[in-house]
Amino acid sequence: MDDYELTYKENIIPFSREELINKLKSALTTSRFEHVLRVEQMAIKLAKQNDVDLELASIAGLCHDYAKQRPDEDFIKLIKKYHLDDILLHYGNAIWHGEVGYLMVQNELGVQNIDILNAIKHHTTGAKYMSKLEQIVYMADYIEMGRDFPGVEEARKITFHSLSDGVAYQTKHTLEYLISQNKPVYPKTIDTYNQWVVNSDIK
């Protein structure tokens, strides 16, 4: 895959890509930091194919896991402060780092673009309605080139043929995995399934 290093020119965030990279490097472990770089690259590639602004894709891809390694109490404070749905308290970091973590990106990194914030918010659970950028980050996180799980090559092939089919594929297989492991399913994931998978041709 080609490496893309964009020069931010649209004033979407109050600093350069290099400055953003440095902030992420200090917030994440090395392995997590390398993951977000790969997600950014995949997001840019998908954005180019789907006529989505590359700078938006870069920022959203880089920031999607900004809150991943924050302590639980940080999320719980935000859930209570912003009066978010109490059901969140029954879940953990896997859900919180997106559904709550976008607020940290907004408050700490100064990201105000609603499409980027929604892409971060929904990158794990998906949502009933997702913009192209949201779909891109949802899929880039799933198929970035460091991922190695049964079906990932098929997921990449499907996604580059049809972004919405990629969303359906990921959602279906993630839900199958959660059920097979007797893990709780966040309600928004069910909404994503009903919207994107039901009546699709994805196997």
PDB file of C-alpha atoms in Angstrom:
ATOM      1  CA  MET A   1       0.000   0.000   0.000  1.00  0.00           C
ATOM      2  CA  ASP A   2       1.222   3.495  -0.770  1.00  0.00           C
ATOM      3  CA  ASP A   3       2.091   5.648   2.233  1.00  0.00           C
ATOM      4  CA  TYR A   4       0.284   8.966   2.369  1.00  0.00           C
ATOM      5  CA  GLU A   5       1.623  11.823   4.485  1.00  0.00           C
ATOM      6  CA  LEU A   6      -0.769  14.689   4.013  1.00  0.00           C
ATOM      7  CA  THR A   7      -0.069  18.327   4.705  1.00  0.00           C
ATOM      8  CA  TYR A   8      -3.144  19.651   6.467  1.00  0.00           C
ATOM      9  CA  LYS A   9      -4.442  22.768   4.735  1.00  0.00           C
ATOM     10  CA  GLU A  10      -8.138  22.938   5.608  1.00  0.00           C
ATOM     11  CA  ASN A  11      -7.889  24.173   9.217  1.00  0.00           C
ATOM     12  CA  ILE A  12     -10.029  21.272  10.407  1.00  0.00           C
ATOM     13  CA  ILE A  13      -7.890  20.943  13.529  1.00  0.00           C
ATOM     14  CA  PRO A  14      -5.752  23.584  15.243  1.00  0.00           C
ATOM     15  CA  PHE A  15      -2.407  21.953  14.442  1.00  0.00           C
ATOM     16  CA  SER A  16      -0.467  20.115  11.752  1.00  0.00           C
ATOM     17  CA  ARG A  17      -0.452  16.401  11.055  1.00  0.00           C
ATOM     18  CA  GLU A  18       3.020  16.188  12.602  1.00  0.00           C
ATOM     19  CA  GLU A  19       1.784  17.843  15.786  1.00  0.00           C
ATOM     20  CA  LEU A  20      -1.213  15.499  15.884  1.00  0.00           C
ATOM     21  CA  ILE A  21       1.097  12.517  15.409  1.00  0.00           C
ATOM     22  CA  ASN A  22       3.197  13.647  18.366  1.00  0.00           C
ATOM     23  CA  LYS A  23       0.126  14.005  20.582  1.00  0.00           C
ATOM     24  CA  LEU A  24      -1.012  10.503  19.643  1.00  0.00           C
ATOM     25  CA  LYS A  25       2.440   9.045  20.197  1.00  0.00           C
ATOM     26  CA  SER A  26       2.425  10.338  23.766  1.00  0.00           C
ATOM     27  CA  ALA A  27      -1.105   9.040  24.431  1.00  0.00           C
ATOM     28  CA  LEU A  28      -0.717   5.498  23.079  1.00  0.00           C
ATOM     29  CA  THR A  29       1.521   2.469  23.388  1.00  0.00           C
ATOM     30  CA  THR A  30       3.834   1.789  20.478  1.00  0.00           C
ATOM     31  CA  SER A  31       1.669  -1.022  19.113  1.00  0.00           C
ATOM     32  CA  ARG A  32      -1.514   1.053  19.361  1.00  0.00           C
ATOM     33  CA  PHE A  33       0.208   4.039  17.768  1.00  0.00           C
ATOM     34  CA  GLU A  34       1.364   1.882  14.855  1.00  0.00           C
ATOM     35  CA  HIS A  35      -2.199   0.604  14.490  1.00  0.00           C
ATOM     36  CA  VAL A  36      -3.641   4.110  14.164  1.00  0.00           C
ATOM     37  CA  LEU A  37      -1.049   4.950  11.512  1.00  0.00           C
ATOM     38  CA  ARG A  38      -2.144   1.903   9.524  1.00  0.00           C
ATOM     39  CA  VAL A  39      -5.805   2.827   9.978  1.00  0.00           C
ATOM     40  CA  GLU A  40      -5.049   6.315   8.688  1.00  0.00           C
ATOM     41  CA  GLN A  41      -3.402   4.875   5.578  1.00  0.00           C
ATOM     42  CA  MET A  42      -6.309   2.531   4.897  1.00  0.00           C
ATOM     43  CA  ALA A  43      -8.816   5.321   5.540  1.00  0.00           C
ATOM     44  CA  ILE A  44      -7.077   7.582   3.031  1.00  0.00           C
ATOM     45  CA  LYS A  45      -7.049   4.827   0.433  1.00  0.00           C
ATOM     46  CA  LEU A  46     -10.766   4.171   0.942  1.00  0.00           C
ATOM     47  CA  ALA A  47     -11.464   7.908   0.892  1.00  0.00           C
ATOM     48  CA  LYS A  48      -9.711   8.288  -2.459  1.00  0.00           C
ATOM     49  CA  GLN A  49     -11.854   5.502  -3.880  1.00  0.00           C
ATOM     50  CA  ASN A  50     -15.095   6.878  -2.439  1.00  0.00           C
ATOM     51  CA  ASP A  51     -14.609  10.601  -3.138  1.00  0.00           C
ATOM     52  CA  VAL A  52     -14.288  11.569   0.516  1.00  0.00           C
ATOM     53  CA  ASP A  53     -12.034  14.391   1.703  1.00  0.00           C
ATOM     54  CA  LEU A  54      -8.598  12.917   2.401  1.00  0.00           C
ATOM     55  CA  GLU A  55      -7.810  15.255   5.269  1.00  0.00           C
ATOM     56  CA  LEU A  56     -11.008  14.272   7.067  1.00  0.00           C
ATOM     57  CA  ALA A  57     -10.125  10.611   6.555  1.00  0.00           C
ATOM     58  CA  SER A  58      -6.584  11.146   7.830  1.00  0.00           C
ATOM     59  CA  ILE A  59      -7.658  12.957  10.998  1.00  0.00           C
ATOM     60  CA  ALA A  60     -10.476  10.527  11.777  1.00  0.00           C
ATOM     61  CA  GLY A  61      -8.253   7.517  11.162  1.00  0.00           C
ATOM     62  CA  LEU A  62      -5.495   8.860  13.371  1.00  0.00           C
ATOM     63  CA  CYS A  63      -7.812   9.922  16.194  1.00  0.00           C
ATOM     64  CA  HIS A  64     -10.157   6.935  16.283  1.00  0.00           C
ATOM     65  CA  ASP A  65      -8.300   5.203  19.151  1.00  0.00           C
ATOM     66  CA  TYR A  66      -7.092   8.324  20.966  1.00  0.00           C
ATOM     67  CA  ALA A  67      -8.961   7.302  24.130  1.00  0.00           C
ATOM     68  CA  LYS A  68      -8.256   3.577  23.910  1.00  0.00           C
ATOM     69  CA  GLN A  69      -5.823   3.459  26.807  1.00  0.00           C
ATOM     70  CA  ARG A  70      -7.480   5.828  29.203  1.00  0.00           C
ATOM     71  CA  PRO A  71      -8.526   4.495  32.629  1.00  0.00           C
ATOM     72  CA  ASP A  72     -12.123   3.441  33.188  1.00  0.00           C
ATOM     73  CA  GLU A  73     -12.769   6.264  35.631  1.00  0.00           C
ATOM     74  CA  ASP A  74     -12.145   8.850  32.896  1.00  0.00           C
ATOM     75  CA  PHE A  75     -14.955   7.372  30.823  1.00  0.00           C
ATOM     76  CA  ILE A  76     -17.324   6.983  33.758  1.00  0.00           C
ATOM     77  CA  LYS A  77     -16.837  10.647  34.674  1.00  0.00           C
ATOM     78  CA  LEU A  78     -17.747  11.712  31.136  1.00  0.00           C
ATOM     79  CA  ILE A  79     -20.771   9.408  30.984  1.00  0.00           C
ATOM     80  CA  LYS A  80     -22.081  11.078  34.125  1.00  0.00           C
ATOM     81  CA  LYS A  81     -20.982  14.621  33.266  1.00  0.00           C
ATOM     82  CA  TYR A  82     -22.646  14.603  29.850  1.00  0.00           C
ATOM     83  CA  HIS A  83     -25.647  12.535  30.984  1.00  0.00           C
ATOM     84  CA  LEU A  84     -24.961   9.848  28.400  1.00  0.00           C
ATOM     85  CA  ASP A  85     -27.117   6.730  28.252  1.00  0.00           C
ATOM     86  CA  ASP A  86     -26.742   4.839  31.547  1.00  0.00           C
ATOM     87  CA  ILE A  87     -26.551   1.582  29.608  1.00  0.00           C
ATOM     88  CA  LEU A  88     -22.952   2.510  28.818  1.00  0.00           C
ATOM     89  CA  LEU A  89     -22.046   1.827  32.440  1.00  0.00           C
ATOM     90  CA  HIS A  90     -22.719  -1.876  31.800  1.00  0.00           C
ATOM     91  CA  TYR A  91     -20.002  -2.028  29.144  1.00  0.00           C
ATOM     92  CA  GLY A  92     -16.296  -1.264  29.125  1.00  0.00           C
ATOM     93  CA  ASN A  93     -13.397   0.138  27.148  1.00  0.00           C
ATOM     94  CA  ALA A  94     -14.213  -1.761  23.955  1.00  0.00           C
ATOM     95  CA  ILE A  95     -17.373   0.347  23.667  1.00  0.00           C
ATOM     96  CA  TRP A  96     -16.336   3.398  25.681  1.00  0.00           C
ATOM     97  CA  HIS A  97     -13.256   4.382  23.676  1.00  0.00           C
ATOM     98  CA  GLY A  98     -15.529   5.205  20.742  1.00  0.00           C
ATOM     99  CA  GLU A  99     -18.940   5.982  22.195  1.00  0.00           C
ATOM    100  CA  VAL A 100     -17.447   8.189  24.923  1.00  0.00           C
ATOM    101  CA  GLY A 101     -13.890   8.717  23.720  1.00  0.00           C
ATOM    102  CA  TYR A 102     -14.937  11.054  20.922  1.00  0.00           C
ATOM    103  CA  LEU A 103     -15.614  13.627  23.653  1.00  0.00           C
ATOM    104  CA  MET A 104     -11.953  13.434  24.688  1.00  0.00           C
ATOM    105  CA  VAL A 105     -10.942  14.017  21.083  1.00  0.00           C
ATOM    106  CA  GLN A 106     -13.244  17.022  20.957  1.00  0.00           C
ATOM    107  CA  ASN A 107     -12.229  18.472  24.309  1.00  0.00           C
ATOM    108  CA  GLU A 108      -8.514  17.679  24.337  1.00  0.00           C
ATOM    109  CA  LEU A 109      -7.523  17.792  20.666  1.00  0.00           C
ATOM    110  CA  GLY A 110      -9.893  20.542  19.591  1.00  0.00           C
ATOM    111  CA  VAL A 111     -11.597  18.490  16.888  1.00  0.00           C
ATOM    112  CA  GLN A 112     -14.999  20.059  16.230  1.00  0.00           C
ATOM    113  CA  ASN A 113     -15.896  18.557  12.853  1.00  0.00           C
ATOM    114  CA  ILE A 114     -19.059  16.539  13.480  1.00  0.00           C
ATOM    115  CA  ASP A 115     -18.350  13.989  10.748  1.00  0.00           C
ATOM    116  CA  ILE A 116     -14.952  13.173  12.259  1.00  0.00           C
ATOM    117  CA  LEU A 117     -16.418  12.981  15.755  1.00  0.00           C
ATOM    118  CA  ASN A 118     -19.185  10.641  14.607  1.00  0.00           C
ATOM    119  CA  ALA A 119     -16.664   8.474  12.766  1.00  0.00           C
ATOM    120  CA  ILE A 120     -14.698   8.120  16.002  1.00  0.00           C
ATOM    121  CA  LYS A 121     -17.846   7.562  18.045  1.00  0.00           C
ATOM    122  CA  HIS A 122     -19.147   4.792  15.786  1.00  0.00           C
ATOM    123  CA  HIS A 123     -15.950   3.073  14.687  1.00  0.00           C
ATOM    124  CA  THR A 124     -16.576   0.026  16.899  1.00  0.00           C
ATOM    125  CA  THR A 125     -20.362  -0.255  17.104  1.00  0.00           C
ATOM    126  CA  GLY A 126     -21.354   1.165  13.760  1.00  0.00           C
ATOM    127  CA  ALA A 127     -24.656   3.007  13.593  1.00  0.00           C
ATOM    128  CA  LYS A 128     -27.974   2.793  11.797  1.00  0.00           C
ATOM    129  CA  TYR A 129     -27.026   5.768   9.652  1.00  0.00           C
ATOM    130  CA  MET A 130     -23.382   6.371   8.796  1.00  0.00           C
ATOM    131  CA  SER A 131     -21.812   8.918   6.483  1.00  0.00           C
ATOM    132  CA  LYS A 132     -19.215   7.799   3.969  1.00  0.00           C
ATOM    133  CA  LEU A 133     -16.495   8.956   6.360  1.00  0.00           C
ATOM    134  CA  GLU A 134     -18.016   6.961   9.216  1.00  0.00           C
ATOM    135  CA  GLN A 135     -18.157   3.867   7.019  1.00  0.00           C
ATOM    136  CA  ILE A 136     -14.547   4.403   5.975  1.00  0.00           C
ATOM    137  CA  VAL A 137     -13.191   4.579   9.521  1.00  0.00           C
ATOM    138  CA  TYR A 138     -15.379   1.642  10.604  1.00  0.00           C
ATOM    139  CA  MET A 139     -13.872  -0.445   7.816  1.00  0.00           C
ATOM    140  CA  ALA A 140     -10.313   0.916   7.933  1.00  0.00           C
ATOM    141  CA  ASP A 141     -10.053  -0.151  11.567  1.00  0.00           C
ATOM    142  CA  TYR A 142     -11.230  -3.641  10.601  1.00  0.00           C
ATOM    143  CA  ILE A 143      -9.109  -4.235   7.504  1.00  0.00           C
ATOM    144  CA  GLU A 144      -5.915  -2.226   8.103  1.00  0.00           C
ATOM    145  CA  MET A 145      -2.907  -4.145   6.858  1.00  0.00           C
ATOM    146  CA  GLY A 146      -1.819  -5.299  10.310  1.00  0.00           C
ATOM    147  CA  ARG A 147      -5.032  -7.256  10.777  1.00  0.00           C
ATOM    148  CA  ASP A 148      -4.659 -10.998  10.349  1.00  0.00           C
ATOM    149  CA  PHE A 149      -7.781 -13.029  11.038  1.00  0.00           C
ATOM    150  CA  PRO A 150      -9.758 -15.579   9.027  1.00  0.00           C
ATOM    151  CA  GLY A 151     -11.718 -13.695   6.400  1.00  0.00           C
ATOM    152  CA  VAL A 152      -9.757 -10.438   6.462  1.00  0.00           C
ATOM    153  CA  GLU A 153      -8.675 -10.764   2.825  1.00  0.00           C
ATOM    154  CA  GLU A 154     -12.269 -11.343   1.805  1.00  0.00           C
ATOM    155  CA  ALA A 155     -13.292  -8.329   3.895  1.00  0.00           C
ATOM    156  CA  ARG A 156     -10.714  -6.167   2.104  1.00  0.00           C
ATOM    157  CA  LYS A 157     -11.828  -7.377  -1.305  1.00  0.00           C
ATOM    158  CA  ILE A 158     -15.494  -6.742  -0.525  1.00  0.00           C
ATOM    159  CA  THR A 159     -14.809  -3.307   0.961  1.00  0.00           C
ATOM    160  CA  PHE A 160     -12.833  -2.087  -2.035  1.00  0.00           C
ATOM    161  CA  HIS A 161     -15.619  -3.304  -4.294  1.00  0.00           C
ATOM    162  CA  SER A 162     -18.406  -1.759  -2.201  1.00  0.00           C
ATOM    163  CA  LEU A 163     -17.971   0.203   1.013  1.00  0.00           C
ATOM    164  CA  SER A 164     -21.505  -0.545   2.190  1.00  0.00           C
ATOM    165  CA  ASP A 165     -21.025  -4.265   1.561  1.00  0.00           C
ATOM    166  CA  GLY A 166     -17.878  -4.067   3.656  1.00  0.00           C
ATOM    167  CA  VAL A 167     -19.906  -2.542   6.481  1.00  0.00           C
ATOM    168  CA  ALA A 168     -22.395  -5.389   6.183  1.00  0.00           C
ATOM    169  CA  TYR A 169     -19.618  -8.000   6.190  1.00  0.00           C
ATOM    170  CA  GLN A 170     -17.901  -6.621   9.274  1.00  0.00           C
ATOM    171  CA  THR A 171     -21.138  -6.149  11.179  1.00  0.00           C
ATOM    172  CA  LYS A 172     -22.382  -9.654  10.427  1.00  0.00           C
ATOM    173  CA  HIS A 173     -19.120 -11.359  11.345  1.00  0.00           C
ATOM    174  CA  THR A 174     -18.546  -9.277  14.461  1.00  0.00           C
ATOM    175  CA  LEU A 175     -22.024 -10.086  15.708  1.00  0.00           C
ATOM    176  CA  GLU A 176     -21.509 -13.779  14.966  1.00  0.00           C
ATOM    177  CA  TYR A 177     -18.291 -13.685  16.986  1.00  0.00           C
ATOM    178  CA  LEU A 178     -19.875 -11.921  19.962  1.00  0.00           C
ATOM    179  CA  ILE A 179     -22.726 -14.424  20.033  1.00  0.00           C
ATOM    180  CA  SER A 180     -20.380 -17.404  19.723  1.00  0.00           C
ATOM    181  CA  GLN A 181     -18.423 -16.133  22.736  1.00  0.00           C
ATOM    182  CA  ASN A 182     -21.539 -15.333  24.801  1.00  0.00           C
ATOM    183  CA  LYS A 183     -20.429 -11.709  24.957  1.00  0.00           C
ATOM    184  CA  PRO A 184     -22.829  -8.804  25.487  1.00  0.00           C
ATOM    185  CA  VAL A 185     -23.950  -6.992  22.354  1.00  0.00           C
ATOM    186  CA  TYR A 186     -24.253  -3.222  22.572  1.00  0.00           C
ATOM    187  CA  PRO A 187     -27.733  -2.160  21.351  1.00  0.00           C
ATOM    188  CA  LYS A 188     -26.337   0.120  18.648  1.00  0.00           C
ATOM    189  CA  THR A 189     -24.597  -2.893  17.115  1.00  0.00           C
ATOM    190  CA  ILE A 190     -28.001  -4.535  16.725  1.00  0.00           C
ATOM    191  CA  ASP A 191     -29.264  -1.373  15.036  1.00  0.00           C
ATOM    192  CA  THR A 192     -26.264  -1.494  12.705  1.00  0.00           C
ATOM    193  CA  TYR A 193     -27.010  -5.116  11.868  1.00  0.00           C
ATOM    194  CA  ASN A 194     -30.684  -4.438  11.151  1.00  0.00           C
ATOM    195  CA  GLN A 195     -29.847  -1.524   8.871  1.00  0.00           C
ATOM    196  CA  TRP A 196     -26.800  -2.811   6.997  1.00  0.00           C
ATOM    197  CA  VAL A 197     -26.951  -6.616   7.037  1.00  0.00           C
ATOM    198  CA  VAL A 198     -30.633  -7.539   6.844  1.00  0.00           C
ATOM    199  CA  ASN A 199     -31.612  -7.870   3.173  1.00  0.00           C
ATOM    200  CA  SER A 200     -27.968  -7.660   2.062  1.00  0.00           C
ATOM    201  CA  ASP A 201     -26.308 -10.411   0.033  1.00  0.00           C
ATOM    202  CA  ILE A 202     -23.312 -10.675   2.347  1.00  0.00           C
ATOM    203  CA  LYS A 203     -22.499 -14.170   3.594  1.00  0.00           C
TER     204      LYS A 203
END
